[in-house]
Amino acid sequence: MADTTIPERIPINLVVNGERRALEVVPWTTLLDALRDRLELTGTKKGCDHGQCGACTVLVDGRRVNSCLTLAVMKDGAEITTIEGLARDGTLHPLQQAFIDHDAFQCGYCTPGQICSAAGLLAEGRARDADEIRELMSGNLCRCGAYPNIVAAIEQAMSRS
Amino acid sequence: MNNFQYSRANDVADVIRLLAADPGAKLIAGGTNLIDLMKENVERPSRLIDISRLPLRNVEETPDQGLRIGALVPNSDLAYHPLIEQRYPLLASAILAGASAQLRNMASVGGNLMQRTRCAYFYDTTTPCNKREPGSGCSAIDGLNRNHAILGASNSCIATNPSDMSVALAALGALVHIAGPTGERTIALTDFHRIPGDKPHVDTNLSTGEIITAIGLPPRGFARNYSYLKIRDRLSYAFALVSVAAALELEGNAISEARLALGGVAHKPWRRLEAEAALRGQAATPDHFGRAADLLLEGAVAGSHNGFKLELARRAVVRTLMQAASGTPQSQAHKKIA
Ligand SMILES: Cc1cc2nc3c(=O)[nH]c(=O)nc-3n(C[C@H](O)[C@H](O)[C@H](O)COP(=O)(O)OP(=O)(O)OC[C@H]3O[C@@H](n4cnc5c(N)ncnc54)[C@H](O)[C@@H]3O)c2cc1C
Ligand code: SF4
Ligand code: FES
Ligand code: FES
């Protein structure tokens, strides 16, 4: 029989977009829900909530992950970067600029996840051509089908980084 | 998701103690399979034991020239590890054929071995499923079974194991190192996953109270002649309909050693020593590869929707062995099948 007593809220510290944030969470709070509902950073999107679409992609200690399958309590002490944290001093991140230059979105719902995922991809340094970009971005679906423009935008950011 | 308690383990002894104290507890590493199943109410642990901070993140050379891979090494780090890229490229390729870059960053080696089937009825708590609820029946046998097993299945369950990594590990002859209340033990990866029989709710031979601590790789890496070919409904980010791990050692055009394992066709990575023995001493030709495929697939039975897998698997085996023999392994980024 599962224990039905509600556990205490657990205090955790996250460094979100460079800022230290202390909060208390029940253990089943996902990082996605903590960001959106507790920290009011709604740039990160919930698509499938099951790891199947990539809309919730954020960087945890510099690595791209699906925040919908991550428990906030397990990331106590981690540095989180969301779409809100990519611009520096009012200047867009090169990927944000490239997505605008290449018209790499229509409805925009997948875009924060696409851009955070692409930031992870650039940091990994494993993609060298368009086929490799497509493969290593396959965890981000776009229902509007902006894929060719997304690949072009990432190629631009890659060539300038 | 159900309510649950949360504990963070600091070392393996901690884990074993916490597991013994709460029979409803489950380990959580990357969370990519467990959280998904908890959101569907398929898994309802009373407690999660967070093992993600355990010091099991090393890839080390062993005295016998093999490798020992900690159970918490992330899938992506393993695939891109220089020793894996250079000495065990079959393993790197199989890992990169699975899931997405984000998921591979999160997923651990131990969690990958323990991931549960993707049978849609297993995920759907409104339908009977012997794996989820023993004795309730199998909805897939007379239902939508396009993705299901053609080998080693039973009247209780026809689910497949979804792991790509395990298929390569089976071909490489990997070992699974386990710790538990009575000490440590090691079993062959090919003995780790079970066939369903009349106990489909038991996926593996890991006992309650135990934890996987590491994977062992023997020295032989088959770095020259190998290939991992994964056939699926879309080119990436989809589970295998059929996948093949092939590894050869050649002397001229003659095969001196062969390894062959199939994914997507059974409750465990499917390896059959007869198929490999039939290749030894033979020339690397499509005819001999076809013969090995027939031996590997001996006894295969299709369900109502997956008859295509019989021929698909046979052709995929031949193609993968050809790729291995010619030293042109399947690329996981450039998807044209050579
Ligand atoms: C959308 C999607 C697509 C995917 N596609 C693929 C694919 O194409 N190919 C593929 O192979 N995989 C695929 N996966 C599955 C993925 O590889 C697994 O979810 C992952 O490997 C599990 O590892 P984890 O560390 O996240 O496990 P967790 O979710 O943390 O744990 C899974 C299970 O393993 C147990 N466990 C974890 N570590 C240990 C240990 N050390 N000892 C004992 N038990 C342990 C846990 O208790 C739990 O029961 C996909 C997943 C998703 C969500
Ligand atoms: S095949 Fe196995 S997992 Fe799927 S419904 Fe039948 S018993 Fe359940
Ligand atoms: S919301 Fe996380 S992958 Fe879809
Ligand atoms: S822009 Fe609409 S889903 Fe991608």
PDB file of N, CA and C in Angstrom, chain B residues 149-213:
ATOM      1  N   ALA B 149       6.377  -8.761 -30.016  1.00  0.00           N
ATOM      2  CA  ALA B 149       7.448  -9.753 -30.162  1.00  0.00           C
ATOM      3  C   ALA B 149       7.116 -10.819 -31.202  1.00  0.00           C
ATOM      4  N   ILE B 150       8.164 -11.326 -31.834  1.00  0.00           N
ATOM      5  CA  ILE B 150       8.025 -12.500 -32.706  1.00  0.00           C
ATOM      6  C   ILE B 150       8.855 -13.670 -32.174  1.00  0.00           C
ATOM      7  N   LEU B 151       9.622 -13.426 -31.124  1.00  0.00           N
ATOM      8  CA  LEU B 151      10.480 -14.480 -30.561  1.00  0.00           C
ATOM      9  C   LEU B 151      10.356 -14.504 -29.043  1.00  0.00           C
ATOM     10  N   GLY B 152      10.335 -15.705 -28.490  1.00  0.00           N
ATOM     11  CA  GLY B 152      10.414 -15.851 -27.035  1.00  0.00           C
ATOM     12  C   GLY B 152       9.186 -15.377 -26.281  1.00  0.00           C
ATOM     13  N   ALA B 153       8.075 -15.114 -26.967  1.00  0.00           N
ATOM     14  CA  ALA B 153       6.888 -14.603 -26.283  1.00  0.00           C
ATOM     15  C   ALA B 153       6.116 -15.763 -25.654  1.00  0.00           C
ATOM     16  N   SER B 154       5.087 -15.443 -24.880  1.00  0.00           N
ATOM     17  CA  SER B 154       4.287 -16.485 -24.237  1.00  0.00           C
ATOM     18  C   SER B 154       2.808 -16.152 -24.393  1.00  0.00           C
ATOM     19  N   ASN B 155       1.954 -17.024 -23.901  1.00  0.00           N
ATOM     20  CA  ASN B 155       0.520 -16.749 -23.930  1.00  0.00           C
ATOM     21  C   ASN B 155       0.128 -15.656 -22.956  1.00  0.00           C
ATOM     22  N   SER B 156       1.066 -15.293 -22.079  1.00  0.00           N
ATOM     23  CA  SER B 156       0.761 -14.245 -21.096  1.00  0.00           C
ATOM     24  C   SER B 156       1.162 -12.862 -21.565  1.00  0.00           C
ATOM     25  N   CYS B 157       2.174 -12.774 -22.428  1.00  0.00           N
ATOM     26  CA  CYS B 157       2.726 -11.458 -22.792  1.00  0.00           C
ATOM     27  C   CYS B 157       3.559 -11.563 -24.066  1.00  0.00           C
ATOM     28  N   ILE B 158       3.367 -10.592 -24.960  1.00  0.00           N
ATOM     29  CA  ILE B 158       4.147 -10.562 -26.204  1.00  0.00           C
ATOM     30  C   ILE B 158       4.897  -9.233 -26.336  1.00  0.00           C
ATOM     31  N   ALA B 159       5.212  -8.622 -25.192  1.00  0.00           N
ATOM     32  CA  ALA B 159       5.883  -7.312 -25.202  1.00  0.00           C
ATOM     33  C   ALA B 159       7.332  -7.441 -25.641  1.00  0.00           C
ATOM     34  N   THR B 160       7.893  -6.322 -26.120  1.00  0.00           N
ATOM     35  CA  THR B 160       9.314  -6.282 -26.454  1.00  0.00           C
ATOM     36  C   THR B 160      10.049  -5.377 -25.476  1.00  0.00           C
ATOM     37  N   ASN B 161      11.342  -5.625 -25.364  1.00  0.00           N
ATOM     38  CA  ASN B 161      12.208  -4.727 -24.604  1.00  0.00           C
ATOM     39  C   ASN B 161      12.626  -3.593 -25.539  1.00  0.00           C
ATOM     40  N   PRO B 162      12.475  -2.335 -25.113  1.00  0.00           N
ATOM     41  CA  PRO B 162      12.717  -1.221 -26.027  1.00  0.00           C
ATOM     42  C   PRO B 162      14.151  -0.697 -26.100  1.00  0.00           C
ATOM     43  N   SER B 163      15.062  -1.245 -25.312  1.00  0.00           N
ATOM     44  CA  SER B 163      16.395  -0.623 -25.210  1.00  0.00           C
ATOM     45  C   SER B 163      17.260  -0.911 -26.438  1.00  0.00           C
ATOM     46  N   ASP B 164      17.862   0.137 -26.979  1.00  0.00           N
ATOM     47  CA  ASP B 164      18.869  -0.039 -28.032  1.00  0.00           C
ATOM     48  C   ASP B 164      20.220  -0.406 -27.429  1.00  0.00           C
ATOM     49  N   MET B 165      20.586   0.275 -26.358  1.00  0.00           N
ATOM     50  CA  MET B 165      21.881   0.029 -25.730  1.00  0.00           C
ATOM     51  C   MET B 165      22.065  -1.445 -25.375  1.00  0.00           C
ATOM     52  N   SER B 166      20.984  -2.055 -24.848  1.00  0.00           N
ATOM     53  CA  SER B 166      21.093  -3.446 -24.413  1.00  0.00           C
ATOM     54  C   SER B 166      21.398  -4.400 -25.559  1.00  0.00           C
ATOM     55  N   VAL B 167      20.951  -4.049 -26.758  1.00  0.00           N
ATOM     56  CA  VAL B 167      21.180  -4.930 -27.912  1.00  0.00           C
ATOM     57  C   VAL B 167      22.684  -4.993 -28.216  1.00  0.00           C
ATOM     58  N   ALA B 168      23.326  -3.817 -28.194  1.00  0.00           N
ATOM     59  CA  ALA B 168      24.778  -3.787 -28.413  1.00  0.00           C
ATOM     60  C   ALA B 168      25.505  -4.480 -27.255  1.00  0.00           C
ATOM     61  N   LEU B 169      25.051  -4.239 -26.035  1.00  0.00           N
ATOM     62  CA  LEU B 169      25.709  -4.866 -24.875  1.00  0.00           C
ATOM     63  C   LEU B 169      25.600  -6.393 -24.943  1.00  0.00           C
ATOM     64  N   ALA B 170      24.449  -6.880 -25.427  1.00  0.00           N
ATOM     65  CA  ALA B 170      24.284  -8.332 -25.560  1.00  0.00           C
ATOM     66  C   ALA B 170      25.297  -8.879 -26.559  1.00  0.00           C
ATOM     67  N   ALA B 171      25.424  -8.191 -27.701  1.00  0.00           N
ATOM     68  CA  ALA B 171      26.357  -8.660 -28.729  1.00  0.00           C
ATOM     69  C   ALA B 171      27.796  -8.627 -28.209  1.00  0.00           C
ATOM     70  N   LEU B 172      28.122  -7.635 -27.392  1.00  0.00           N
ATOM     71  CA  LEU B 172      29.495  -7.483 -26.905  1.00  0.00           C
ATOM     72  C   LEU B 172      29.813  -8.419 -25.741  1.00  0.00           C
ATOM     73  N   GLY B 173      28.815  -9.136 -25.243  1.00  0.00           N
ATOM     74  CA  GLY B 173      29.066 -10.048 -24.118  1.00  0.00           C
ATOM     75  C   GLY B 173      29.271  -9.315 -22.805  1.00  0.00           C
ATOM     76  N   ALA B 174      28.511  -8.243 -22.587  1.00  0.00           N
ATOM     77  CA  ALA B 174      28.688  -7.423 -21.386  1.00  0.00           C
ATOM     78  C   ALA B 174      28.230  -8.156 -20.126  1.00  0.00           C
ATOM     79  N   LEU B 175      28.698  -7.663 -18.987  1.00  0.00           N
ATOM     80  CA  LEU B 175      28.319  -8.184 -17.676  1.00  0.00           C
ATOM     81  C   LEU B 175      27.577  -7.110 -16.895  1.00  0.00           C
ATOM     82  N   VAL B 176      26.693  -7.548 -15.999  1.00  0.00           N
ATOM     83  CA  VAL B 176      25.981  -6.609 -15.129  1.00  0.00           C
ATOM     84  C   VAL B 176      26.431  -6.860 -13.695  1.00  0.00           C
ATOM     85  N   HIS B 177      27.005  -5.821 -13.079  1.00  0.00           N
ATOM     86  CA  HIS B 177      27.447  -5.913 -11.678  1.00  0.00           C
ATOM     87  C   HIS B 177      26.342  -5.388 -10.771  1.00  0.00           C
ATOM     88  N   ILE B 178      26.020  -6.179  -9.761  1.00  0.00           N
ATOM     89  CA  ILE B 178      24.865  -5.922  -8.910  1.00  0.00           C
ATOM     90  C   ILE B 178      25.294  -5.940  -7.446  1.00  0.00           C
ATOM     91  N   ALA B 179      24.697  -5.062  -6.640  1.00  0.00           N
ATOM     92  CA  ALA B 179      24.912  -5.124  -5.184  1.00  0.00           C
ATOM     93  C   ALA B 179      23.560  -5.281  -4.499  1.00  0.00           C
ATOM     94  N   GLY B 180      23.541  -6.019  -3.392  1.00  0.00           N
ATOM     95  CA  GLY B 180      22.291  -6.255  -2.682  1.00  0.00           C
ATOM     96  C   GLY B 180      22.550  -6.571  -1.231  1.00  0.00           C
ATOM     97  N   PRO B 181      21.497  -6.907  -0.500  1.00  0.00           N
ATOM     98  CA  PRO B 181      21.625  -7.143   0.941  1.00  0.00           C
ATOM     99  C   PRO B 181      22.609  -8.271   1.269  1.00  0.00           C
ATOM    100  N   THR B 182      22.794  -9.227   0.349  1.00  0.00           N
ATOM    101  CA  THR B 182      23.696 -10.338   0.670  1.00  0.00           C
ATOM    102  C   THR B 182      25.069 -10.180   0.008  1.00  0.00           C
ATOM    103  N   GLY B 183      25.353  -9.018  -0.529  1.00  0.00           N
ATOM    104  CA  GLY B 183      26.663  -8.806  -1.127  1.00  0.00           C
ATOM    105  C   GLY B 183      26.582  -8.457  -2.601  1.00  0.00           C
ATOM    106  N   GLU B 184      27.687  -8.746  -3.313  1.00  0.00           N
ATOM    107  CA  GLU B 184      27.747  -8.367  -4.722  1.00  0.00           C
ATOM    108  C   GLU B 184      27.699  -9.608  -5.593  1.00  0.00           C
ATOM    109  N   ARG B 185      27.169  -9.461  -6.809  1.00  0.00           N
ATOM    110  CA  ARG B 185      27.190 -10.561  -7.765  1.00  0.00           C
ATOM    111  C   ARG B 185      27.256  -9.980  -9.167  1.00  0.00           C
ATOM    112  N   THR B 186      27.618 -10.827 -10.115  1.00  0.00           N
ATOM    113  CA  THR B 186      27.761 -10.405 -11.500  1.00  0.00           C
ATOM    114  C   THR B 186      27.048 -11.412 -12.377  1.00  0.00           C
ATOM    115  N   ILE B 187      26.217 -10.931 -13.304  1.00  0.00           N
ATOM    116  CA  ILE B 187      25.601 -11.861 -14.257  1.00  0.00           C
ATOM    117  C   ILE B 187      25.801 -11.355 -15.678  1.00  0.00           C
ATOM    118  N   ALA B 188      25.732 -12.274 -16.625  1.00  0.00           N
ATOM    119  CA  ALA B 188      25.867 -11.886 -18.035  1.00  0.00           C
ATOM    120  C   ALA B 188      24.653 -11.063 -18.433  1.00  0.00           C
ATOM    121  N   LEU B 189      24.876 -10.062 -19.288  1.00  0.00           N
ATOM    122  CA  LEU B 189      23.756  -9.235 -19.728  1.00  0.00           C
ATOM    123  C   LEU B 189      22.677 -10.078 -20.407  1.00  0.00           C
ATOM    124  N   THR B 190      23.108 -11.125 -21.114  1.00  0.00           N
ATOM    125  CA  THR B 190      22.118 -11.962 -21.808  1.00  0.00           C
ATOM    126  C   THR B 190      21.262 -12.758 -20.819  1.00  0.00           C
ATOM    127  N   ASP B 191      21.704 -12.850 -19.552  1.00  0.00           N
ATOM    128  CA  ASP B 191      20.881 -13.498 -18.518  1.00  0.00           C
ATOM    129  C   ASP B 191      20.152 -12.475 -17.649  1.00  0.00           C
ATOM    130  N   PHE B 192      20.347 -11.206 -17.945  1.00  0.00           N
ATOM    131  CA  PHE B 192      19.758 -10.169 -17.090  1.00  0.00           C
ATOM    132  C   PHE B 192      18.263  -9.996 -17.366  1.00  0.00           C
ATOM    133  N   HIS B 193      17.905  -9.820 -18.639  1.00  0.00           N
ATOM    134  CA  HIS B 193      16.483  -9.700 -18.990  1.00  0.00           C
ATOM    135  C   HIS B 193      15.881 -11.086 -19.137  1.00  0.00           C
ATOM    136  N   ARG B 194      14.589 -11.201 -18.809  1.00  0.00           N
ATOM    137  CA  ARG B 194      13.900 -12.500 -18.859  1.00  0.00           C
ATOM    138  C   ARG B 194      13.038 -12.600 -20.104  1.00  0.00           C
ATOM    139  N   ILE B 195      12.667 -13.821 -20.470  1.00  0.00           N
ATOM    140  CA  ILE B 195      11.532 -13.965 -21.379  1.00  0.00           C
ATOM    141  C   ILE B 195      10.289 -14.022 -20.490  1.00  0.00           C
ATOM    142  N   PRO B 196       9.111 -13.635 -21.010  1.00  0.00           N
ATOM    143  CA  PRO B 196       7.971 -13.396 -20.106  1.00  0.00           C
ATOM    144  C   PRO B 196       7.444 -14.654 -19.414  1.00  0.00           C
ATOM    145  N   GLY B 197       7.383 -15.788 -20.133  1.00  0.00           N
ATOM    146  CA  GLY B 197       6.818 -16.994 -19.534  1.00  0.00           C
ATOM    147  C   GLY B 197       5.476 -16.695 -18.896  1.00  0.00           C
ATOM    148  N   ASP B 198       5.251 -17.258 -17.686  1.00  0.00           N
ATOM    149  CA  ASP B 198       3.985 -16.959 -17.009  1.00  0.00           C
ATOM    150  C   ASP B 198       4.173 -15.887 -15.938  1.00  0.00           C
ATOM    151  N   LYS B 199       5.333 -15.188 -15.990  1.00  0.00           N
ATOM    152  CA  LYS B 199       5.566 -14.086 -15.033  1.00  0.00           C
ATOM    153  C   LYS B 199       5.992 -12.817 -15.766  1.00  0.00           C
ATOM    154  N   PRO B 200       5.125 -12.317 -16.660  1.00  0.00           N
ATOM    155  CA  PRO B 200       5.548 -11.142 -17.453  1.00  0.00           C
ATOM    156  C   PRO B 200       5.751  -9.883 -16.624  1.00  0.00           C
ATOM    157  N   HIS B 201       5.256  -9.875 -15.373  1.00  0.00           N
ATOM    158  CA  HIS B 201       5.471  -8.690 -14.542  1.00  0.00           C
ATOM    159  C   HIS B 201       6.914  -8.611 -14.048  1.00  0.00           C
ATOM    160  N   VAL B 202       7.673  -9.686 -14.231  1.00  0.00           N
ATOM    161  CA  VAL B 202       9.088  -9.660 -13.846  1.00  0.00           C
ATOM    162  C   VAL B 202       9.931  -9.479 -15.113  1.00  0.00           C
ATOM    163  N   ASP B 203      10.492  -8.297 -15.290  1.00  0.00           N
ATOM    164  CA  ASP B 203      11.245  -8.005 -16.515  1.00  0.00           C
ATOM    165  C   ASP B 203      12.644  -8.608 -16.494  1.00  0.00           C
ATOM    166  N   THR B 204      13.261  -8.582 -15.299  1.00  0.00           N
ATOM    167  CA  THR B 204      14.690  -8.916 -15.240  1.00  0.00           C
ATOM    168  C   THR B 204      14.959  -9.862 -14.071  1.00  0.00           C
ATOM    169  N   ASN B 205      16.187 -10.330 -13.996  1.00  0.00           N
ATOM    170  CA  ASN B 205      16.597 -11.176 -12.882  1.00  0.00           C
ATOM    171  C   ASN B 205      17.224 -10.392 -11.736  1.00  0.00           C
ATOM    172  N   LEU B 206      17.044  -9.079 -11.739  1.00  0.00           N
ATOM    173  CA  LEU B 206      17.435  -8.285 -10.583  1.00  0.00           C
ATOM    174  C   LEU B 206      16.426  -8.565  -9.476  1.00  0.00           C
ATOM    175  N   SER B 207      16.900  -8.881  -8.279  1.00  0.00           N
ATOM    176  CA  SER B 207      15.969  -9.179  -7.179  1.00  0.00           C
ATOM    177  C   SER B 207      15.579  -7.905  -6.443  1.00  0.00           C
ATOM    178  N   THR B 208      14.461  -7.984  -5.721  1.00  0.00           N
ATOM    179  CA  THR B 208      14.074  -6.830  -4.898  1.00  0.00           C
ATOM    180  C   THR B 208      15.210  -6.553  -3.922  1.00  0.00           C
ATOM    181  N   GLY B 209      15.459  -5.304  -3.693  1.00  0.00           N
ATOM    182  CA  GLY B 209      16.511  -4.944  -2.746  1.00  0.00           C
ATOM    183  C   GLY B 209      17.876  -4.780  -3.384  1.00  0.00           C
ATOM    184  N   GLU B 210      17.971  -5.054  -4.706  1.00  0.00           N
ATOM    185  CA  GLU B 210      19.279  -4.954  -5.363  1.00  0.00           C
ATOM    186  C   GLU B 210      19.382  -3.696  -6.229  1.00  0.00           C
ATOM    187  N   ILE B 211      20.631  -3.318  -6.488  1.00  0.00           N
ATOM    188  CA  ILE B 211      20.915  -2.183  -7.371  1.00  0.00           C
ATOM    189  C   ILE B 211      22.009  -2.579  -8.363  1.00  0.00           C
ATOM    190  N   ILE B 212      21.864  -2.124  -9.593  1.00  0.00           N
ATOM    191  CA  ILE B 212      22.935  -2.290 -10.577  1.00  0.00           C
ATOM    192  C   ILE B 212      24.004  -1.255 -10.242  1.00  0.00           C
ATOM    193  N   THR B 213      25.244  -1.708 -10.094  1.00  0.00           N
ATOM    194  CA  THR B 213      26.306  -0.748  -9.789  1.00  0.00           C
ATOM    195  C   THR B 213      27.156  -0.422 -11.012  1.00  0.00           C
TER     196      THR B 213
END
